[in-house]
Coordinates of C-alpha atoms and ligand atoms in Angstrom, one line a residue:
X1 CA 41.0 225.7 102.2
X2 CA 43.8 223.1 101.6
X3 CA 43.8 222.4 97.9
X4 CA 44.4 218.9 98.2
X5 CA 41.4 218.1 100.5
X6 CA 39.5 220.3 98.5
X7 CA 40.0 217.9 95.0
X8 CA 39.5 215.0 97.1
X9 CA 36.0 216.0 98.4
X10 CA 35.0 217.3 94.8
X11 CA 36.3 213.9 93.4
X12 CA 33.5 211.9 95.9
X13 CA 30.2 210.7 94.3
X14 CA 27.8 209.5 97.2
X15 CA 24.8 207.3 95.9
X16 CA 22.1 204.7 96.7
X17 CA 20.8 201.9 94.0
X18 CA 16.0 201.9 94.5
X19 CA 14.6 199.5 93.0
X20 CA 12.2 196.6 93.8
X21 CA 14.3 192.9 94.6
X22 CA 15.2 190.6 91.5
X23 CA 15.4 194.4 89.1
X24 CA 19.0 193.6 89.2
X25 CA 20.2 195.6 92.2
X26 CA 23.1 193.2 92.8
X27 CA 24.0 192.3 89.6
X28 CA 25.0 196.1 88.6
X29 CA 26.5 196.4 91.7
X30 CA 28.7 194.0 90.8
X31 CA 30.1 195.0 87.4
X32 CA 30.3 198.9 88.9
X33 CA 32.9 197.7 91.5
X34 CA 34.3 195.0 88.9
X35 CA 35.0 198.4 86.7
X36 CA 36.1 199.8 89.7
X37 CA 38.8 197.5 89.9
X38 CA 37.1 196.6 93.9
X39 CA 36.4 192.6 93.2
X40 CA 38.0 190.8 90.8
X41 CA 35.5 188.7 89.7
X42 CA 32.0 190.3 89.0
X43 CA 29.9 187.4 91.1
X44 CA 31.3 187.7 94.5
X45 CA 28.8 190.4 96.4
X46 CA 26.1 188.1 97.1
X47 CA 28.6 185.2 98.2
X48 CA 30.4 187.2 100.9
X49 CA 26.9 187.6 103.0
X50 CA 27.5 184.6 105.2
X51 CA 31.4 185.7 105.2
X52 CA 33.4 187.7 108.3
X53 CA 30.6 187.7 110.7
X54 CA 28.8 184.7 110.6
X55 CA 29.8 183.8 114.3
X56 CA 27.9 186.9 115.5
X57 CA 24.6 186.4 116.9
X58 CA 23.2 189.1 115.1
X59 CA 24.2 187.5 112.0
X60 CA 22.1 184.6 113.0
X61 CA 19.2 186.0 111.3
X62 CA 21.1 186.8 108.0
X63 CA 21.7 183.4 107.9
X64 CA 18.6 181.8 108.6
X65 CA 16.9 183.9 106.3
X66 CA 19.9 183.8 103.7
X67 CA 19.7 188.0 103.5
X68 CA 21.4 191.0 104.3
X69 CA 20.4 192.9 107.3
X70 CA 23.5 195.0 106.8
X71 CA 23.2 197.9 104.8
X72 CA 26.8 198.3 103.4
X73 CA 28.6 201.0 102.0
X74 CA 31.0 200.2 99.0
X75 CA 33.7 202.4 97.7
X76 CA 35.5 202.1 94.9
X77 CA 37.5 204.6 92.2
X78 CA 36.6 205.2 88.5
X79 CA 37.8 207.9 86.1
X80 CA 39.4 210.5 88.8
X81 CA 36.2 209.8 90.9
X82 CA 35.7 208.3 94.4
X83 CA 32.1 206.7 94.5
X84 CA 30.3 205.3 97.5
X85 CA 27.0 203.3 97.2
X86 CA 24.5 202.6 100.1
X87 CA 23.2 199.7 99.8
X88 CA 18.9 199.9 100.2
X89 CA 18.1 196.0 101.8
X90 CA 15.0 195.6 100.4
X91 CA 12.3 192.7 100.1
X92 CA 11.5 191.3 103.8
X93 CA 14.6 193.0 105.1
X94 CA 13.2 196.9 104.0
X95 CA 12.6 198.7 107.0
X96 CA 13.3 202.1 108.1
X97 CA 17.1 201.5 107.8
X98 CA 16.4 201.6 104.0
X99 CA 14.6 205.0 104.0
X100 CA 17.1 206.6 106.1
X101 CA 20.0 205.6 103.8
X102 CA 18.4 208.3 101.1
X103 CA 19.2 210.9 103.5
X104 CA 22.9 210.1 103.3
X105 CA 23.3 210.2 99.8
X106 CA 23.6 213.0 96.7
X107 CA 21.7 211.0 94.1
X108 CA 20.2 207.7 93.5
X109 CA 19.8 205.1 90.7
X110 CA 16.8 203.8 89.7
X111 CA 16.8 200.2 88.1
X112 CA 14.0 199.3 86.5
X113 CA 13.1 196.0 85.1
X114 CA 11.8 196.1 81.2
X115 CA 9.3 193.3 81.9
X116 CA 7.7 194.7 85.0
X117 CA 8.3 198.4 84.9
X118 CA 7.7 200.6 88.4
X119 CA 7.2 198.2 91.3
X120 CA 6.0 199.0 94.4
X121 CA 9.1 199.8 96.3
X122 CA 10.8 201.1 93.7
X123 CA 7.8 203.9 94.1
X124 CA 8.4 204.0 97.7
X125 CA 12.1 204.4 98.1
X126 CA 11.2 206.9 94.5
X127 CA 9.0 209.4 96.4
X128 CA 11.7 209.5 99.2
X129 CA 14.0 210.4 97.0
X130 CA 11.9 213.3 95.5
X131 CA 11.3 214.6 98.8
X132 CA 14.4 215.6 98.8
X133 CA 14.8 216.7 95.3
X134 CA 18.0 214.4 94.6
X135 CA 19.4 214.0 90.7
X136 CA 17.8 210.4 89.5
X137 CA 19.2 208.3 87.2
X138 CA 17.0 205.6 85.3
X139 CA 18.8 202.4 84.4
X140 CA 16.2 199.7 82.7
X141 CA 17.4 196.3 82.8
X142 CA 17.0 193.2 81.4
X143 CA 17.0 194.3 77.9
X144 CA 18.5 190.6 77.1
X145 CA 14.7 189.4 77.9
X146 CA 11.6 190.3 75.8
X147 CA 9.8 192.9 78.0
X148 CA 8.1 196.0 77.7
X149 CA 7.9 198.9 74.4
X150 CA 10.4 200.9 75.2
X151 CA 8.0 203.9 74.9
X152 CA 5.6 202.5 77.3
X153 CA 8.1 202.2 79.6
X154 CA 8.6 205.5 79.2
X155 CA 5.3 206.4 79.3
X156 CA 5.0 204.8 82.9
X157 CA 8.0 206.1 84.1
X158 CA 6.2 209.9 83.3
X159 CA 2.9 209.1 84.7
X160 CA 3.4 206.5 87.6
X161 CA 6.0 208.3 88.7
X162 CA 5.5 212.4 87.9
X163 CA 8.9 213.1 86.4
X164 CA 10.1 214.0 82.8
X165 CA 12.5 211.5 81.5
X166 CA 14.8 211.7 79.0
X167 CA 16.4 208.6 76.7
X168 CA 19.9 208.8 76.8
X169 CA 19.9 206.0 74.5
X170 CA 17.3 203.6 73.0
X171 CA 17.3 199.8 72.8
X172 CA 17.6 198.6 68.9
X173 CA 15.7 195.1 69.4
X174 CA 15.2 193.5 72.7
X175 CA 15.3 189.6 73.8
X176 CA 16.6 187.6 71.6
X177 CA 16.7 189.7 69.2
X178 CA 18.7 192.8 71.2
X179 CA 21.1 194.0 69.0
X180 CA 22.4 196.9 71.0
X181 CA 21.8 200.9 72.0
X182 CA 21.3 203.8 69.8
X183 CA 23.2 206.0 72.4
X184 CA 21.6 209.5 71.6
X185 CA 24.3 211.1 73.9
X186 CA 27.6 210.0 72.8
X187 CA 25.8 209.9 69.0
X188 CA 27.1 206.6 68.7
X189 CA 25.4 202.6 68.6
X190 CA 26.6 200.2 71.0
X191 CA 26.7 196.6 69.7
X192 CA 25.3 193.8 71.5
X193 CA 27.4 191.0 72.0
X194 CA 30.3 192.2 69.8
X195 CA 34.0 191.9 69.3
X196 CA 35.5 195.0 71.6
X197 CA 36.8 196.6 68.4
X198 CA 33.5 196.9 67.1
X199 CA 31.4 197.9 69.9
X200 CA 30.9 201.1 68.8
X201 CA 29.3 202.3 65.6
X202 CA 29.7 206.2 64.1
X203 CA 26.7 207.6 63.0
X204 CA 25.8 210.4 60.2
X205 CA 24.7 214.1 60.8
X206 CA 21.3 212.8 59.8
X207 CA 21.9 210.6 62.9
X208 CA 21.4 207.3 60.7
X209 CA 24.3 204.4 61.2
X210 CA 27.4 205.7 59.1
X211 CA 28.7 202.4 58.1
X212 CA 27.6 199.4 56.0
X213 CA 26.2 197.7 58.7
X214 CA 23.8 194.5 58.7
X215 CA 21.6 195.9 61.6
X216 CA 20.5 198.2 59.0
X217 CA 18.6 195.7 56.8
X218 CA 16.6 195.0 60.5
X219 CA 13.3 195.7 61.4
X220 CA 14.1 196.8 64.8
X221 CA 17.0 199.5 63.4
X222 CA 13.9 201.2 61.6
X223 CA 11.6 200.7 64.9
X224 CA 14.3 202.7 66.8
X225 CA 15.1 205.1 64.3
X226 CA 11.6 205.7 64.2
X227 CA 11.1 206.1 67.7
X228 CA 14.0 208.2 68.0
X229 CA 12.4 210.5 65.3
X230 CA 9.8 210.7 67.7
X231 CA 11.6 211.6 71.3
X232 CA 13.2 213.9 69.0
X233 CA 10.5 215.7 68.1
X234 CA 8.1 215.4 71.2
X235 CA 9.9 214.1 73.8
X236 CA 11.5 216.2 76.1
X237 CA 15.3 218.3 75.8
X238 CA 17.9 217.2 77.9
X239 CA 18.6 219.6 80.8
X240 CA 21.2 219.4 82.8
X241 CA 19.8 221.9 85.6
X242 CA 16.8 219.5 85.7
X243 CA 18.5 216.4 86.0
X244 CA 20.3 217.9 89.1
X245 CA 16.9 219.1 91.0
X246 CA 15.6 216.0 90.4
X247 CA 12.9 217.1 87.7
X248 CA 14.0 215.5 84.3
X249 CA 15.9 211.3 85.2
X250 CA 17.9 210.3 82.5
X251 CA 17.1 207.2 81.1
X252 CA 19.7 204.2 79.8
X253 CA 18.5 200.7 78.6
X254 CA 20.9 197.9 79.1
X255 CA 21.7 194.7 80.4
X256 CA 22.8 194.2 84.3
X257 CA 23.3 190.3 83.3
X258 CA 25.3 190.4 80.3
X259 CA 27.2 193.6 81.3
X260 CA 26.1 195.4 78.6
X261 CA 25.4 199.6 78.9
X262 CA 26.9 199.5 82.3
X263 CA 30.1 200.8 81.5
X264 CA 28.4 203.9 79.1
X265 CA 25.7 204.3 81.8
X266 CA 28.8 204.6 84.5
X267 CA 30.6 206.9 82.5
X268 CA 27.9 208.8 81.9
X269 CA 26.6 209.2 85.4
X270 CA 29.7 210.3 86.6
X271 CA 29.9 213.2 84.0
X272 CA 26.3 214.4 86.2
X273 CA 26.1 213.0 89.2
X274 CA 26.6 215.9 92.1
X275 CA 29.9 216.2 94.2
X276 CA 28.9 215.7 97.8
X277 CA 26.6 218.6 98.6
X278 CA 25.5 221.1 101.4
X279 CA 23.7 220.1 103.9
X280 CA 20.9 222.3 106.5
X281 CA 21.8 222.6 110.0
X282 CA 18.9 223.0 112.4
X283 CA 19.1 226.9 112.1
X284 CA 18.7 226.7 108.9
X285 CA 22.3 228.0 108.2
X286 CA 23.9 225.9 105.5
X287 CA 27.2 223.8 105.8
X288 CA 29.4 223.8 102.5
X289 CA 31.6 220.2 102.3
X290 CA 34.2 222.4 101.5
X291 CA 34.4 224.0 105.2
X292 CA 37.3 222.9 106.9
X293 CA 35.9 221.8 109.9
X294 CA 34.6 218.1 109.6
X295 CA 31.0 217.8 110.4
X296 CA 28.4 214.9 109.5
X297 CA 25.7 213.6 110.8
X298 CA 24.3 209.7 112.0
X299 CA 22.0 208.1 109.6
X300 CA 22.0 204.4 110.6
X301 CA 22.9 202.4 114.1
X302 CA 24.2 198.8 113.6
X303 CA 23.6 196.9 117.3
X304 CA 25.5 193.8 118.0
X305 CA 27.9 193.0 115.1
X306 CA 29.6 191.0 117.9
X307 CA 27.4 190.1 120.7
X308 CA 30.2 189.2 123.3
X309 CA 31.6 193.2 123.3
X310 CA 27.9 194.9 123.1
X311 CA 28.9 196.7 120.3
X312 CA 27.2 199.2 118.1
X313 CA 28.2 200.9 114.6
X314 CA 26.8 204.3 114.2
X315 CA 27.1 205.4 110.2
X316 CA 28.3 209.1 109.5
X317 CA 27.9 210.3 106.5
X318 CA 30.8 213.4 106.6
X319 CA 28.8 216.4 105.4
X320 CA 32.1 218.6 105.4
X321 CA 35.9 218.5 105.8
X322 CA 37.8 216.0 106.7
X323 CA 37.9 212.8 109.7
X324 CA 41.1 211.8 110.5
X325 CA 41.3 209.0 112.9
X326 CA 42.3 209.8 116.3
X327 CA 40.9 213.1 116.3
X328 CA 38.1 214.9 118.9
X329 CA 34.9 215.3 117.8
X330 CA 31.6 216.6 119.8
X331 CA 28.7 215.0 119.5
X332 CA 25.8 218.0 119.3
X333 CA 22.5 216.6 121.7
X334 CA 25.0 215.8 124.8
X335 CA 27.8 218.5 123.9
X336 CA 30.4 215.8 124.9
X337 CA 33.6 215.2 123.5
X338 CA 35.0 211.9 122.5
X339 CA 38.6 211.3 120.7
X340 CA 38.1 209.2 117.6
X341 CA 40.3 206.0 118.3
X342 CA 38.3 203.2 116.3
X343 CA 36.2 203.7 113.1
X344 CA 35.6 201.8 109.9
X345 CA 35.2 202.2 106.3
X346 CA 33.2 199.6 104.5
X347 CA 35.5 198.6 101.1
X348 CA 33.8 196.3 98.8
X349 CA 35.8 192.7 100.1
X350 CA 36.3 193.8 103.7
X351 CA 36.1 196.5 106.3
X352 CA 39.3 197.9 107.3
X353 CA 40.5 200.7 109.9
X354 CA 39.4 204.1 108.3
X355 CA 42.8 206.8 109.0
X356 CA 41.3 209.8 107.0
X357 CA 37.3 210.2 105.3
X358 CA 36.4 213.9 103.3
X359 CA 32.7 215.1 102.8
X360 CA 30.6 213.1 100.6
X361 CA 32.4 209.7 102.4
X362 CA 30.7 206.9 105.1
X363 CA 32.5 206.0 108.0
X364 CA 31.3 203.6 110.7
X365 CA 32.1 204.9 114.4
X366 CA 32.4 202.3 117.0
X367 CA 30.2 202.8 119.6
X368 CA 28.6 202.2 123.1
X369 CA 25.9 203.1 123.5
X370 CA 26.2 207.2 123.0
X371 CA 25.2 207.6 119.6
X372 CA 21.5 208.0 118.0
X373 CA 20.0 208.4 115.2
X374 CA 19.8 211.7 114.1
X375 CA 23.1 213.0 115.9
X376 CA 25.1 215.6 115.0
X377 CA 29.4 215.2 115.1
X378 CA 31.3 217.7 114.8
X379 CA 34.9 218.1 114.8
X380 CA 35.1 222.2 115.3
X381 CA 35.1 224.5 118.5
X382 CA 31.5 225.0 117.0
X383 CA 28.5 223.0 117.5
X384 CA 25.6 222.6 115.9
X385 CA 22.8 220.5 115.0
X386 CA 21.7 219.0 111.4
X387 CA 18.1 219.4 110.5
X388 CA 16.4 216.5 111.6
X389 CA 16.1 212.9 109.7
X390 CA 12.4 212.7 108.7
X391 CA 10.1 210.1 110.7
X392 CA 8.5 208.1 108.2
X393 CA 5.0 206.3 108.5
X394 CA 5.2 203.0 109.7
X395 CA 2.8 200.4 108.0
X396 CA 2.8 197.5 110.2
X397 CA 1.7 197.2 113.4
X398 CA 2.1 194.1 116.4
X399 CA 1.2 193.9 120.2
X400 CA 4.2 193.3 122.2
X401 CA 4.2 192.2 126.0
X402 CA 6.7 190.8 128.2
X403 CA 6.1 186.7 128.1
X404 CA 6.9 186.8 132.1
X405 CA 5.4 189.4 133.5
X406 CA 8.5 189.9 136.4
X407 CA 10.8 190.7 133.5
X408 CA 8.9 193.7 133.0
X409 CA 11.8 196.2 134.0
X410 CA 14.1 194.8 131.5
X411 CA 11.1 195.0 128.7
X412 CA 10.1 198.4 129.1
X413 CA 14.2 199.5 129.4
X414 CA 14.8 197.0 126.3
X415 CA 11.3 199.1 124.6
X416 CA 12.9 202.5 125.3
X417 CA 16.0 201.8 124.0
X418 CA 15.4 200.1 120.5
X419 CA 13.1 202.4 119.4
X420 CA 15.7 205.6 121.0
X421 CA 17.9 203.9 118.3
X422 CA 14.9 204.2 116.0
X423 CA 15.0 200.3 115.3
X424 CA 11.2 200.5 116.2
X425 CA 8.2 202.8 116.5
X426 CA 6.8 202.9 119.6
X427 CA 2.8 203.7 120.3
X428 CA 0.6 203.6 122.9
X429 CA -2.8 202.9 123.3
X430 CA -5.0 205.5 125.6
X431 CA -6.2 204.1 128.7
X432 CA -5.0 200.5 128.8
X433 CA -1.6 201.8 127.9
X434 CA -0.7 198.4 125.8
X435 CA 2.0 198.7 123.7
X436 CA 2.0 198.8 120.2
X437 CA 4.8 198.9 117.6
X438 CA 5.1 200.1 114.1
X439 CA 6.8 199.3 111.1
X440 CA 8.2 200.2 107.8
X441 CA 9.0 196.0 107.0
X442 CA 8.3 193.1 108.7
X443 CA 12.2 192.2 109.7
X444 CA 12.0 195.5 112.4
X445 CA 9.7 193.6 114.2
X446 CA 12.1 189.9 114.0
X447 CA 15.2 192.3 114.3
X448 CA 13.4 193.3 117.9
X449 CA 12.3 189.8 119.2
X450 CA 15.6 188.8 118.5
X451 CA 17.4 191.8 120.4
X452 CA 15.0 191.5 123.1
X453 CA 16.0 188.5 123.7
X454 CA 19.4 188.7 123.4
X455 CA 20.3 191.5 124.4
X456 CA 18.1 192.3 127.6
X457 CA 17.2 188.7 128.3
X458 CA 13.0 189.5 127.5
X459 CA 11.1 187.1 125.4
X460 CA 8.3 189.0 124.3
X461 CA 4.9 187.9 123.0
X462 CA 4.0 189.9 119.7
X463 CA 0.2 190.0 118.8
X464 CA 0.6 191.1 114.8
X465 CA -2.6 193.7 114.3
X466 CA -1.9 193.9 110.6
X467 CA -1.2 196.9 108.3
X468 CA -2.9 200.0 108.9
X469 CA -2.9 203.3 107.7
X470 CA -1.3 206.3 110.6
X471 CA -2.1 209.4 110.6
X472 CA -1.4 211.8 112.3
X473 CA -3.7 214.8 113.8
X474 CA -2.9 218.7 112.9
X475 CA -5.2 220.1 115.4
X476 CA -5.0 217.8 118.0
X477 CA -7.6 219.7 120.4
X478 CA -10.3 218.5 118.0
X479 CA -9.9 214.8 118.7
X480 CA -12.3 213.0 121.0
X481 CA -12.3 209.2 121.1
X482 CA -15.6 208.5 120.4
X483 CA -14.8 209.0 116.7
X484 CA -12.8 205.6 116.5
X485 CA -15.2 203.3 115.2
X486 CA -14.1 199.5 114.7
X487 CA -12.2 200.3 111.9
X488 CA -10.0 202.9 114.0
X489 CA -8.0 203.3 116.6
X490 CA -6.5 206.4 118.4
X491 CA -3.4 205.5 120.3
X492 CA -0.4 207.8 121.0
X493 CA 3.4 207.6 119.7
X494 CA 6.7 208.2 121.8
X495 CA 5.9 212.3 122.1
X496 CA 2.3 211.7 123.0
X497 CA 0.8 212.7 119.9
X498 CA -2.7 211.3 119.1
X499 CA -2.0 209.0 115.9
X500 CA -5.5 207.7 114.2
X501 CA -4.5 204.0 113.2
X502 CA -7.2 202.7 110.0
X503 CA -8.0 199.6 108.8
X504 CA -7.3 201.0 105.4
X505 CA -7.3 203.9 103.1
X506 CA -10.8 203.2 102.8
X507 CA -11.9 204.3 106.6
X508 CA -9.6 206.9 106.1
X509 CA -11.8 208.3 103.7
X510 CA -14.8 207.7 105.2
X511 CA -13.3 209.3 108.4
X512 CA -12.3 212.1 106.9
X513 CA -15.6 213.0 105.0
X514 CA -17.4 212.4 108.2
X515 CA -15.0 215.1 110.2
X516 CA -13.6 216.7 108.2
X517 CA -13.0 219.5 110.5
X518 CA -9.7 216.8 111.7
X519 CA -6.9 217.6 110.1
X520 CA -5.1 214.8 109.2
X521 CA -1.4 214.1 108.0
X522 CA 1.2 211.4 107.7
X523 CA 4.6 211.2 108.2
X524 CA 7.0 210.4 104.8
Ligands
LIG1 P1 18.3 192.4 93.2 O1 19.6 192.6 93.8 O2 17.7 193.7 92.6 O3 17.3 191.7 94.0 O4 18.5 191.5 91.8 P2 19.7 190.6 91.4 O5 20.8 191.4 90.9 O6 19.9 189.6 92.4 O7 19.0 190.0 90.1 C1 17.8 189.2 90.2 C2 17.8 188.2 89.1 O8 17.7 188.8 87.8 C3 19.0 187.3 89.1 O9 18.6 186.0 88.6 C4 19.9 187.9 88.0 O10 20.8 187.0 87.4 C5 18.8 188.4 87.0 N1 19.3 189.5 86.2 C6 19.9 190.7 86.6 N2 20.2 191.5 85.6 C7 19.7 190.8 84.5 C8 19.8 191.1 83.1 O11 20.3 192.1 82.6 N3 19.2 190.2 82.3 C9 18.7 189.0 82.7 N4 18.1 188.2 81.9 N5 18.6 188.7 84.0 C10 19.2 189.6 84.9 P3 18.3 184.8 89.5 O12 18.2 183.6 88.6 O13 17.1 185.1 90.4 O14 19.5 184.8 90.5 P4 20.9 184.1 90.3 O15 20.6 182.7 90.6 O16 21.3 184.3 88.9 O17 21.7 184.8 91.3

């Protein structure tokens, strides 16, 4: 292989940011492009939301509801690397988008907040991650605030979560009284708050601070030492072959806010993080980046970023060689062929024309209407097929008719298509045949009024049914539909599978003990 390209796929590091809204997500996104040299000032991520595409009506809902529907891609270069984050929308606007977005990437960042510890969807977009057996990096925030022990933190992270951790350096005071990191990696302390020249303290071979220092005198240089005495002794080793199957996260304290332990956490990641790595096909052959031939695979559709041209973004994450603009590439399900005239890469302050992307990269193909989610592109004589993207349960569930019943053509077309695009989940119910739609967050289901309406000219009437637990049935032939009671249904999803919807995971339990001949299973 070309040396060149070569270097430049082993320079990419291709990640995602979990945690649960108001950990900090933005705020470290910010200083990592600020070190990146992307923005100029660290504060300008959040401002650009209502920026270049405000006019669009898909934007409409961004700007009624003052989020991001968009899940971006930023890319930006530090130390001889080429990193891209996925962004993870989370809060009202996590859906299935966000899921999928952890199939695209090589590891992921966990920010944790020290006065909550693990929040809900930190756990979800956690397990996802797992699943897959990704490196995980552990960033708690907020160290500026009083919040949790540090070893309870730990603690949680260990049982809550079901991985080994290990402290890559350990807060000396927190709150007001933070005075800065014991960084058990570099063997050095990091001063809070500090001229730059002394930012960094030496410390002994006994591992004590080296210098006259007045931290020493401190009651919370003793706590740490005395902590650290213990994660030396009973905590766990560092291991690099763990960190990279995903077993043992690294851990780093710091402070998002006051741009402390980002850079040393940044640094340090890149020293682990994986270059951009193989990838499955369908025949469970497997695609090194460094093949020539480009290859990648569709993770995420964007509909409608301007409503008067019908236009669709399909995201690629390049799983080997390289794109170069212009070129012919064949998408895999249809075995067409299309020449490559228009595609984007997503920079931190603007989108521009993409000429050339290597494995590990994101690029945005403009599209309409040919792409799914799912699809394979290749740019070789050869096609194949990636292994599929994992369905993941929905949670929520609505009724959705057609609000005039001689619009029904356009609903059911309108139906078929969003959830093709896998905006939606689409269920059935047996004999009535109403239609029901699932959920991983509530904005799907606003996302799809809104498209209905604007885009097929449907106003639909949506009956919301609540969250319920779905599962699915491993021996189908069992099933029989007396056994739905009033706290279960049995509908059918897009492949006509029988899906048991409960009330909750308590008459899933008492369904199960009563047959438990039924073999049930969910989806991620
Ligand atoms: P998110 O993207 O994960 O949702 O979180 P975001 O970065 O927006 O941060 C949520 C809030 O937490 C923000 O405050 C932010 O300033 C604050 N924050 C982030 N990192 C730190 C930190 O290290 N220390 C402290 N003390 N606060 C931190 P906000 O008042 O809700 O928003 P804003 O008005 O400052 O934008």
């Amino acid at each position: 292989m070309d040396i060149k390209l070569q270097d430049e796929i082993l320079k990419r590091r291709t990640f995602a940011i979990i945690s649960h809204p108001d950990a900090g997500k933005t705020t470290i996104t910010e200083k990592l492009l600020y070190f990146g040299g992307a923005i100029r000032d660290a504060g300008t991520v959040k401002g650009k939301k209502s920026g270049k595409f405000a006019t669009s009506d898909w934007m409409e809902i961004e700007k009624q509801r003052g989020i991001s529907v968009t899940s971006s891609v930023m890319q930006f270069d530090y130390n001889n690397c080429r990193i891209n984050i996925l962004d993870t929308p989370g809060h009202q606007d996590f859906s299935e988008d966000t899921y999928r977005t952890l199939m695209a990437v090589d590891s992921a960042v966990m920010i944790v907040d020290a006065a909550k510890g693990i929040e809900a969807q930190t756990l979800k977009l956690f397990k996802v991650c797992r699943m897959r057996g990704i490196p995980i990096f552990t960033f708690i925030n907020k160290l500026d605030r009083q919040g949790k022990e540090p070893l309870a933190l730990m603690e949680e992270l260990e049982e809550v979560l079901g991985i080994q951790s290990y402290a890559m350096n350990w807060p000396i005071g927190m709150g007001k009284e933070f005075l800065g990191i014991y960084d058990r990696f570099h063997g050095r302390i990091e001063q809070f708050r500090t001229e730059e020249s002394e930012r960094f303290l030496p410390i002994d071979e006994d591992g004590e601070l080296a210098v006259d220092h007045s931290m020493k005198a401190t009651s919370y240089y003793t706590e740490a030492m005395e902590d650290i005495m213990l994660l030396n002794e009973a905590g766990n080793d560092f291991d690099e072959k763990k960190v990279l199957s995903g077993d043992l996260t690294p851990v780093f304290f710091g402070s998002a806010l006051t741009n402390f332990g980002v850079q040393t956490f940044l640094e340090t990641y890149l020293q682990f993080a994986p270059t951009p790595q193989p990838r499955m096909t369908e025949k469970e052959e497997e695609i090194n980046p460094l093949n020539e031939d480009f290859s990648g695979f569709i993770f995420k559709i964007q509909a409608n970023m301007n409503p008067a041209h019908r236009d669709r973004i399909a995201f690629v994450r390049i799983v080997s060689g390289r794109f170069d603009r212009g070129m012919t590439v064949t998408l895999a399900r249809t075995g067409k062929t299309y020449k490559v005239t228009q595609s984007t890469q997503f920079l931190a302050d603007d989108r521009e024309t993409v000429e050339t992307a290597v494995a590990g990269d994101i690029i945005g193909l403009y599209d309409v209407g040919n792409y799914q989610i799912g699809d394979t592109v290749v740019g070789g004589k050869k096609a194949f097929t990636y292994e599929k993207l994992p369905q993941f349960t929905p949670e929520l569930f609505v009724k959705v008719t057609a609000k005039n019943v001689l619009k029904s053509k356009h609903f059911h077309k309108g139906i078929q298509q969003l959830v093709q695009e896998g905006a939606i989940q689409y269920y059935k119910t047996l004999h009535t045949e109403e239609i029901i739609l699932g959920a991983v967050g509530q904005l799907q289901f606003e996302v799809f009024e809104h498209r209905m309406n604007n885009e097929y000219n449907v106003e639909v009437r949506m009956e919301p049914i609540g969250s319920k637990v779905a599962r699915w049935i491993e021996n189908e032939e069992e099933v029989k539909e007396s056994m739905t009671g009033p706290r279960s249904m049995l509908v059918k999803d897009r492949y006509d599978k029988y899906v048991f919807l409960f009330e909750n995971e308590f008459a899933t339990r008492w369904f199960q003990d009563k047959y438990d001949h039924i073999k049930l299973y969910n989806l991620l």
